[in-house]
Short mmCIF file of C-alpha atoms in Angstrom, two decimals:
data_model
loop_
_atom_site.label_atom_id
_atom_site.label_comp_id
_atom_site.label_asym_id
_atom_site.label_seq_id
_atom_site.Cartn_x
_atom_site.Cartn_y
_atom_site.Cartn_z
CA UNK T 160 59.77 -70.05 -21.50
CA UNK T 161 57.08 -72.48 -20.39
CA UNK T 162 57.06 -70.88 -16.98
CA UNK T 163 56.34 -67.43 -18.45
CA UNK T 164 53.51 -68.78 -20.56
CA UNK T 165 52.03 -70.55 -17.57
CA UNK T 166 52.17 -67.35 -15.51
CA UNK T 167 50.35 -65.39 -18.25
CA UNK T 168 47.56 -67.96 -18.35
CA UNK T 169 47.10 -67.81 -14.59
CA UNK T 170 47.07 -63.98 -14.68
CA UNK T 171 44.40 -63.80 -17.41
CA UNK T 172 42.27 -66.40 -15.61
CA UNK T 173 42.44 -64.34 -12.40
CA UNK T 174 41.44 -61.13 -14.17
CA UNK T 175 38.48 -62.78 -15.86
CA UNK T 176 37.39 -64.21 -12.55
CA UNK T 177 37.58 -60.78 -10.96
CA UNK T 178 35.52 -59.20 -13.78
CA UNK T 179 32.87 -61.92 -13.45
CA UNK T 180 32.61 -61.23 -9.73
CA UNK T 181 32.38 -57.47 -10.14
CA UNK T 182 29.92 -57.34 -13.03
CA UNK T 183 29.48 -54.46 -15.45
CA UNK T 184 27.38 -52.10 -13.37
CA UNK T 185 29.51 -49.32 -11.78
CA UNK T 186 28.91 -48.28 -8.16
CA UNK T 187 30.05 -45.32 -6.19
CA UNK T 188 32.89 -45.76 -3.75
CA UNK T 189 31.98 -44.98 -0.13
CA UNK T 190 33.14 -41.51 0.74
CA UNK T 191 35.12 -42.87 3.66
CA UNK T 192 37.58 -44.51 1.21
CA UNK T 193 38.04 -42.18 -1.80
CA UNK T 194 40.44 -42.96 -4.67
CA UNK T 195 43.14 -40.34 -5.22
CA UNK T 196 42.98 -40.46 -9.04
CA UNK T 197 39.48 -38.92 -9.50
CA UNK T 198 36.59 -37.16 -7.78
CA UNK T 199 34.24 -39.95 -8.92
CA UNK T 200 35.48 -43.51 -9.39
CA UNK T 201 34.17 -47.00 -9.88
CA UNK T 202 34.11 -49.53 -7.04
CA UNK T 203 36.96 -52.06 -7.23
CA UNK T 204 36.45 -55.78 -7.12
CA UNK T 205 36.02 -57.49 -3.75
CA UNK T 206 39.16 -58.99 -2.30
CA UNK T 207 39.85 -62.71 -2.76
CA UNK T 208 42.16 -64.97 -0.86
CA UNK T 209 45.89 -64.47 -0.63
CA UNK T 210 46.67 -66.77 -3.57
CA UNK T 211 44.65 -64.59 -5.98
CA UNK T 212 46.13 -61.39 -4.56
CA UNK T 213 49.65 -62.64 -5.20
CA UNK T 214 48.92 -63.33 -8.86
CA UNK T 215 48.35 -59.69 -9.91
CA UNK T 216 50.45 -56.79 -8.77
CA UNK T 217 49.00 -53.41 -7.75
CA UNK T 218 49.95 -51.95 -11.13
CA UNK T 219 48.25 -54.70 -13.10
CA UNK T 220 45.08 -54.45 -10.96
CA UNK T 221 44.83 -50.72 -11.79
CA UNK T 222 45.45 -51.37 -15.47
CA UNK T 223 42.75 -54.06 -15.69
CA UNK T 224 40.09 -52.27 -13.55
CA UNK T 225 36.55 -52.82 -14.92
CA UNK T 226 35.44 -50.14 -17.39
CA UNK T 227 31.89 -48.76 -17.49
CA UNK T 228 30.34 -49.65 -20.86
CA UNK T 229 29.25 -46.71 -23.04
CA UNK T 230 25.56 -47.65 -22.73
CA UNK T 231 25.56 -47.58 -18.92
CA UNK T 232 24.86 -44.37 -16.96
CA UNK T 233 27.82 -42.76 -15.25
CA UNK T 234 27.32 -42.42 -11.49
CA UNK T 235 28.63 -39.10 -10.19
CA UNK T 236 29.65 -38.48 -6.64
CA UNK T 237 27.34 -35.88 -5.08
CA UNK T 238 28.27 -33.10 -2.70
CA UNK T 239 27.61 -33.89 0.99
CA UNK T 240 24.40 -32.29 2.21
CA UNK T 241 24.81 -29.57 4.82
CA UNK T 242 23.37 -30.61 8.21
CA UNK T 243 20.91 -27.73 8.28
CA UNK T 244 19.61 -28.28 4.73
CA UNK T 245 16.10 -29.73 4.65
CA UNK T 246 15.40 -32.42 1.98
CA UNK T 247 11.95 -30.92 1.35
CA UNK T 248 13.51 -27.53 0.60
CA UNK T 249 15.88 -29.13 -1.91
CA UNK T 250 13.01 -30.99 -3.57
CA UNK T 251 11.05 -27.79 -4.03
CA UNK T 252 14.08 -25.76 -5.18
CA UNK T 253 14.21 -24.89 -8.89
CA UNK T 254 17.66 -25.75 -10.34
CA UNK T 255 19.54 -22.94 -12.02
CA UNK T 256 20.60 -24.22 -15.45
CA UNK T 257 23.28 -21.51 -15.71
CA UNK T 258 24.94 -23.05 -12.63
CA UNK T 259 24.06 -26.73 -12.72
CA UNK T 260 24.85 -27.54 -16.38
CA UNK T 261 28.38 -26.02 -16.35
CA UNK T 262 29.04 -27.62 -12.96
CA UNK T 263 28.05 -31.11 -14.14
CA UNK T 264 29.93 -30.74 -17.43
CA UNK T 265 33.10 -29.61 -15.67
CA UNK T 266 32.81 -32.43 -13.16
CA UNK T 267 32.48 -35.03 -15.94
CA UNK T 268 35.45 -33.60 -17.86
CA UNK T 269 37.57 -33.58 -14.72
CA UNK T 270 36.67 -37.22 -14.16
CA UNK T 271 37.53 -38.12 -17.75
CA UNK T 272 40.87 -36.35 -17.40
CA UNK T 273 41.57 -38.33 -14.21
CA UNK T 274 40.82 -41.60 -16.01
CA UNK T 275 43.16 -40.57 -18.83
CA UNK T 276 45.93 -39.66 -16.41
CA UNK T 277 45.52 -43.06 -14.75
CA UNK T 278 45.78 -44.82 -18.12
CA UNK T 279 42.12 -45.88 -18.10
CA UNK T 280 41.43 -44.80 -21.67
CA UNK T 281 38.12 -46.66 -22.11
CA UNK T 282 36.51 -44.92 -19.13
CA UNK T 283 37.75 -41.55 -20.33
CA UNK T 284 36.44 -42.26 -23.84
CA UNK T 285 33.03 -43.30 -22.45
CA UNK T 286 32.64 -39.96 -20.70
CA UNK T 287 33.75 -37.99 -23.76
CA UNK T 288 31.31 -39.96 -25.88
CA UNK T 289 28.49 -38.77 -23.62
CA UNK T 290 29.09 -35.22 -24.81
CA UNK T 291 28.59 -36.32 -28.40
CA UNK T 292 25.37 -38.05 -27.40
CA UNK T 293 24.18 -34.89 -25.67
CA UNK T 294 24.67 -32.76 -28.79
CA UNK T 295 21.35 -33.73 -30.49
CA UNK T 296 19.60 -33.43 -27.13
CA UNK T 297 21.04 -29.95 -26.75
CA UNK T 298 19.63 -28.99 -30.15
CA UNK T 299 16.24 -30.36 -29.11
CA UNK T 300 16.36 -28.34 -25.90
CA UNK T 301 17.23 -25.23 -27.87
CA UNK T 302 14.27 -25.88 -30.15
CA UNK T 303 11.94 -26.30 -27.18
CA UNK T 304 13.31 -23.13 -25.57
CA UNK T 305 12.76 -21.24 -28.81
CA UNK T 306 9.16 -22.49 -29.00
CA UNK T 307 8.47 -21.47 -25.42
CA UNK T 308 10.12 -18.10 -26.08
CA UNK T 309 7.78 -17.49 -28.99
CA UNK T 310 4.81 -18.30 -26.75
CA UNK T 311 6.11 -15.88 -24.13
CA UNK T 312 6.56 -13.11 -26.68
CA UNK T 313 3.07 -13.80 -27.97
CA UNK T 314 1.78 -13.56 -24.40
CA UNK T 315 3.56 -10.24 -23.95
CA UNK T 316 2.02 -8.96 -27.17
CA UNK T 317 -1.46 -9.96 -26.02
CA UNK T 318 -0.78 -8.45 -22.59
CA UNK T 319 0.35 -5.16 -24.19
CA UNK T 320 -2.78 -5.15 -26.39
CA UNK T 321 -4.98 -5.67 -23.31
CA UNK T 322 -3.17 -2.90 -21.43
CA UNK T 323 -3.66 -0.55 -24.37
CA UNK T 324 -7.40 -1.24 -24.24
CA UNK T 325 -7.46 -0.41 -20.52
CA UNK T 326 -5.46 2.78 -21.17
CA UNK T 327 -7.97 3.85 -23.81
CA UNK T 328 -10.77 3.13 -21.34
CA UNK T 329 -9.03 5.37 -18.75
CA UNK T 330 -8.67 8.20 -21.27
CA UNK T 331 -12.33 7.91 -22.24
CA UNK T 332 -13.38 7.85 -18.60
CA UNK T 333 -11.51 11.09 -17.94
CA UNK T 334 -12.98 12.64 -21.06
CA UNK T 335 -16.52 12.05 -19.83
CA UNK T 336 -15.50 13.21 -16.32
CA UNK T 337 -16.10 9.82 -14.71
CA UNK T 338 -15.71 9.62 -10.92
CA UNK T 339 -12.32 8.80 -9.48
CA UNK T 340 -13.44 5.34 -8.27
CA UNK T 341 -14.06 4.22 -11.87
CA UNK T 342 -10.70 5.49 -13.08
CA UNK T 343 -8.95 3.99 -10.05
CA UNK T 344 -10.46 0.55 -10.79
CA UNK T 345 -9.02 0.66 -14.30
CA UNK T 346 -5.65 1.81 -12.95
CA UNK T 347 -5.56 -1.06 -10.44
CA UNK T 348 -6.28 -3.56 -13.21
CA UNK T 349 -3.40 -2.24 -15.30
CA UNK T 350 -0.94 -2.11 -12.39
CA UNK T 351 -1.81 -5.70 -11.42
CA UNK T 352 -0.35 -6.79 -14.79
CA UNK T 353 3.07 -5.30 -13.95
CA UNK T 354 3.19 -2.80 -16.85
CA UNK T 355 6.29 -1.04 -18.09
CA UNK T 356 7.47 2.18 -16.45
CA UNK T 357 6.16 4.31 -19.33
CA UNK T 358 2.66 2.82 -19.07
CA UNK T 359 2.71 3.19 -15.29
CA UNK T 360 3.57 6.90 -15.62
CA UNK T 361 0.61 7.41 -17.95
CA UNK T 362 -1.68 5.55 -15.54
CA UNK T 363 -0.48 7.67 -12.60
CA UNK T 364 -1.04 10.88 -14.54
CA UNK T 365 -4.57 9.93 -15.55
CA UNK T 366 -5.36 8.86 -11.98
CA UNK T 367 -4.18 12.20 -10.56
CA UNK T 368 -6.34 14.11 -13.02
CA UNK T 369 -9.41 12.09 -12.03
CA UNK T 370 -8.61 12.46 -8.32
CA UNK T 371 -8.29 16.26 -8.41
CA UNK T 372 -11.43 16.65 -10.51
CA UNK T 373 -13.51 14.41 -8.24
CA UNK T 374 -12.05 16.04 -5.11
CA UNK T 375 -13.23 19.48 -6.21
CA UNK T 376 -16.64 18.12 -7.17
CA UNK T 377 -17.22 16.41 -3.82
CA UNK T 378 -15.91 19.42 -1.90
CA UNK T 379 -18.33 21.71 -3.72
CA UNK T 380 -21.26 19.36 -3.01
CA UNK T 381 -20.28 19.14 0.66
CA UNK T 382 -20.22 22.93 0.97
CA UNK T 383 -23.61 23.15 -0.74
CA UNK T 384 -25.05 20.74 1.81
CA UNK T 385 -23.64 22.78 4.70
CA UNK T 386 -25.09 25.94 3.14
CA UNK T 387 -28.53 24.33 2.86
CA UNK T 388 -28.43 23.56 6.57
CA UNK T 389 -26.75 26.76 7.75
CA UNK T 390 -28.50 29.29 5.51
CA UNK T 391 -31.84 27.72 4.66
CA UNK T 392 -32.40 25.34 7.59
CA UNK T 393 -33.09 22.65 4.97
CA UNK T 394 -31.72 19.91 7.19
CA UNK T 395 -33.38 16.99 5.41
CA UNK T 396 -32.06 17.99 2.00
CA UNK T 397 -28.61 18.68 3.42
CA UNK T 398 -28.38 15.31 5.18
CA UNK T 399 -29.60 13.48 2.06
CA UNK T 400 -26.98 15.23 -0.05
CA UNK T 401 -24.17 14.32 2.32
CA UNK T 402 -25.36 10.73 2.68
CA UNK T 403 -25.27 10.35 -1.11
CA UNK T 404 -21.73 11.74 -1.19
CA UNK T 405 -20.58 9.26 1.46
CA UNK T 406 -22.03 6.31 -0.45
CA UNK T 407 -20.76 7.35 -3.90
CA UNK T 408 -17.33 8.76 -3.02
CA UNK T 409 -15.87 6.53 -0.31
CA UNK T 410 -12.31 7.59 -1.27
CA UNK T 411 -13.02 11.12 -0.02
CA UNK T 412 -15.00 10.46 3.16
CA UNK T 413 -12.00 11.01 5.42
CA UNK T 414 -10.13 13.47 3.19
CA UNK T 415 -13.05 15.93 3.04
CA UNK T 416 -14.55 15.11 6.46
CA UNK T 417 -17.94 14.08 5.09
CA UNK T 418 -18.93 12.24 8.27
CA UNK T 419 -18.06 15.28 10.39
CA UNK T 420 -20.13 17.50 8.08
CA UNK T 421 -23.09 15.15 8.52
CA UNK T 422 -22.70 15.32 12.30
CA UNK T 423 -22.59 19.11 12.11
CA UNK T 424 -25.88 19.23 10.24
CA UNK T 425 -27.44 16.91 12.80
CA UNK T 426 -26.22 19.24 15.53
CA UNK T 427 -27.74 22.25 13.77
CA UNK T 428 -31.03 20.39 13.50
CA UNK T 429 -31.03 19.65 17.22
CA UNK T 430 -30.43 23.32 18.02
CA UNK T 431 -33.70 24.25 16.42
CA UNK T 432 -36.84 23.18 18.24
CA UNK T 433 -39.57 21.36 16.36
CA UNK T 434 -42.06 23.97 17.55
CA UNK T 435 -40.14 26.69 15.69
CA UNK T 436 -40.28 24.66 12.50
CA UNK T 437 -44.02 24.28 12.88
CA UNK T 438 -44.34 28.02 13.51
CA UNK T 439 -43.21 28.96 10.01
CA UNK T 440 -45.91 26.87 8.39
CA UNK T 441 -48.38 29.59 9.39
CA UNK T 442 -46.14 32.69 9.47
CA UNK T 443 -44.25 34.63 6.85
CA UNK T 444 -40.45 34.60 7.49
CA UNK T 445 -39.91 37.79 5.45
CA UNK T 446 -42.29 39.84 7.57
CA UNK T 447 -40.70 38.49 10.74
CA UNK T 448 -37.25 39.42 9.49
CA UNK T 449 -38.36 42.96 8.71
CA UNK T 450 -39.84 43.24 12.18
CA UNK T 451 -36.60 42.05 13.79
CA UNK T 452 -34.58 44.62 11.83
CA UNK T 453 -36.94 47.37 12.94
CA UNK T 454 -36.59 46.34 16.61
CA UNK T 455 -32.81 46.19 16.26
CA UNK T 456 -32.72 49.70 14.77
CA UNK T 457 -34.61 50.95 17.82
CA UNK T 458 -32.18 49.14 20.15
CA UNK T 459 -34.82 46.71 21.35
CA UNK T 460 -32.21 44.00 21.44
CA UNK T 461 -34.00 41.27 23.36
CA UNK T 462 -37.18 41.41 21.23
CA UNK T 463 -35.14 41.39 18.02
CA UNK T 464 -33.05 38.46 19.28
CA UNK T 465 -36.14 36.40 20.08
CA UNK T 466 -37.57 36.78 16.56
CA UNK T 467 -34.23 36.08 14.94
CA UNK T 468 -33.82 32.87 16.94
CA UNK T 469 -37.14 31.67 15.55
CA UNK T 470 -36.03 32.60 12.06
CA UNK T 471 -33.03 30.23 12.39
CA UNK T 472 -35.43 27.36 11.65
CA UNK T 473 -36.96 29.08 8.63
CA UNK T 474 -35.97 29.32 5.00
CA UNK T 475 -34.33 32.67 5.83
CA UNK T 476 -31.93 31.11 8.33
CA UNK T 477 -28.83 32.63 6.72
CA UNK T 478 -30.19 36.17 6.74
CA UNK T 479 -31.44 35.68 10.30
CA UNK T 480 -27.97 34.61 11.46
CA UNK T 481 -26.33 37.63 9.87
CA UNK T 482 -28.90 39.94 11.45
CA UNK T 483 -28.36 38.22 14.79
CA UNK T 484 -24.65 38.98 14.55
CA UNK T 485 -25.55 42.63 13.98
CA UNK T 486 -27.73 42.57 17.10
CA UNK T 487 -24.86 41.09 19.12
CA UNK T 488 -22.48 43.77 17.86
CA UNK T 489 -24.95 46.60 18.63
CA UNK T 490 -25.73 45.34 22.10
CA UNK T 491 -22.10 44.66 23.14
CA UNK T 492 -20.85 47.90 21.62
CA UNK T 493 -23.35 49.75 23.81
CA UNK T 494 -22.22 47.81 26.90
CA UNK T 495 -18.54 48.36 26.20
CA UNK T 496 -19.06 52.08 25.85
CA UNK T 497 -20.75 52.13 29.27
CA UNK T 498 -17.85 50.09 30.65
CA UNK T 499 -15.33 52.61 29.31
CA UNK T 500 -17.28 55.50 30.82
CA UNK T 501 -17.52 53.82 34.25
CA UNK T 502 -13.81 53.00 34.27
CA UNK T 503 -12.92 56.60 33.40
CA UNK T 504 -15.11 57.78 36.29
CA UNK T 505 -13.39 55.33 38.65
CA UNK T 506 -10.12 57.17 38.09
CA UNK T 507 -11.56 60.32 39.68
CA UNK T 508 -10.30 60.61 43.23
CA UNK T 509 -13.71 61.75 44.47
CA UNK T 510 -15.54 58.77 42.94
CA UNK T 511 -16.06 55.39 44.54
CA UNK T 512 -13.53 53.36 42.56
CA UNK T 513 -14.74 49.92 43.66
CA UNK T 514 -18.37 50.70 42.87
CA UNK T 515 -17.61 52.12 39.42
CA UNK T 516 -15.36 49.23 38.40
CA UNK T 517 -17.87 46.67 39.69
CA UNK T 518 -20.58 48.25 37.55
CA UNK T 519 -18.24 48.26 34.59
CA UNK T 520 -17.59 44.54 35.05
CA UNK T 521 -21.35 43.93 35.28
CA UNK T 522 -21.84 45.63 31.89
CA UNK T 523 -19.31 43.32 30.31
CA UNK T 524 -21.01 40.31 31.90
CA UNK T 525 -24.28 41.39 30.31
CA UNK T 526 -22.59 41.42 26.92
CA UNK T 527 -21.12 37.95 27.43
CA UNK T 528 -24.45 36.51 28.57
CA UNK T 529 -26.61 38.16 25.90
CA UNK T 530 -24.25 37.45 23.00
CA UNK T 531 -22.46 34.09 23.56
CA UNK T 532 -21.42 34.09 19.89
CA UNK T 533 -20.20 37.71 19.80
CA UNK T 534 -17.23 37.91 17.42
CA UNK T 535 -15.13 40.08 19.81
CA UNK T 536 -15.86 37.91 22.82
CA UNK T 537 -12.13 37.38 23.51
CA UNK T 538 -11.59 41.15 23.76
CA UNK T 539 -14.47 41.47 26.21
CA UNK T 540 -12.99 38.75 28.41
CA UNK T 541 -9.60 40.48 28.32
CA UNK T 542 -11.20 43.79 29.39
CA UNK T 543 -12.98 42.02 32.22
CA UNK T 544 -9.74 40.53 33.53
CA UNK T 545 -8.13 43.98 33.44
CA UNK T 546 -10.93 45.48 35.50
CA UNK T 547 -10.75 42.65 38.01
CA UNK T 548 -7.03 43.29 38.44
CA UNK T 549 -7.79 46.97 39.09
CA UNK T 550 -10.11 45.99 41.90
CA UNK T 551 -7.31 44.13 43.70
CA UNK T 552 -5.01 47.18 43.75
#
């Protein structure tokens, strides 16, 4: 009886000594020596000499293991970091609450269950108590989330109100037939705010309307500029008109070939000599045109052509060009008739075939030289090739 009492006193003294050595602050067990009873455990007391080890059995040591007080933080074992994972990347990563909170909660409950299974009721109770402590915090988090949600909804409402104002501005811009660039700027502002699909469809529709309207307007102005240069020889006015279009409607410079049109006008200007332009300051273009028509009617092709070339730099440029085409047609028609007659004669056995065909080819060459812009020039070249092939037979 006395021996049993003495043994109990020695056992209690040893346990108290162990607890004093360990302290109350829990530490994580090195991962090289994990405990089988739980994923996360507290570090056991350091080993003493053999006399202390013989006092308490393995079962008693487990039963009297130090318990983490309820007011001390629980230290959880973390997952080992993958070798390729960079610490900086983890620091900058935003945790996903839908993943991390359930994972931590499940880990804590698993640990509490392990303590319970091992008979360590105080440690299990300490973990369970943490969930009760978290309850008011959870309510506070919910309140904060609700407050932030209200701010977000208010921001969306303000954003929708701003987008509506921009939509109204787009509608008004289309109503007053504003240029496409203005409507496009409003559309870009709205799209930068990531609008809903319905608003984006409205924006796209309004943008297309403005684009088509401005396209037709610029195209018409471009054609007017080309007409000023081609019909009236008003090169300065035409170039100014095109330059204004290029500056004001940059979205259509490539689509409508505005730069190419400007180059074409410059080319037309270079075709006309400055002396011809000076000539019409002292001469009447209308009288000169009438004279050219009279010469053309009398088949004086060269004289008519000379006057008409001068008229290309006058205010009657368009009419002069059309009359020049008529001169080309009259001259080449006459030459082609002669060519047909000479070829028919070359088929007569008594005629000199080579001589007749050579003369016929010469008539076609006259047409090609006199009228480089003759509309049936391709046909004349084809006839010439045919006659040349007849010569080789």
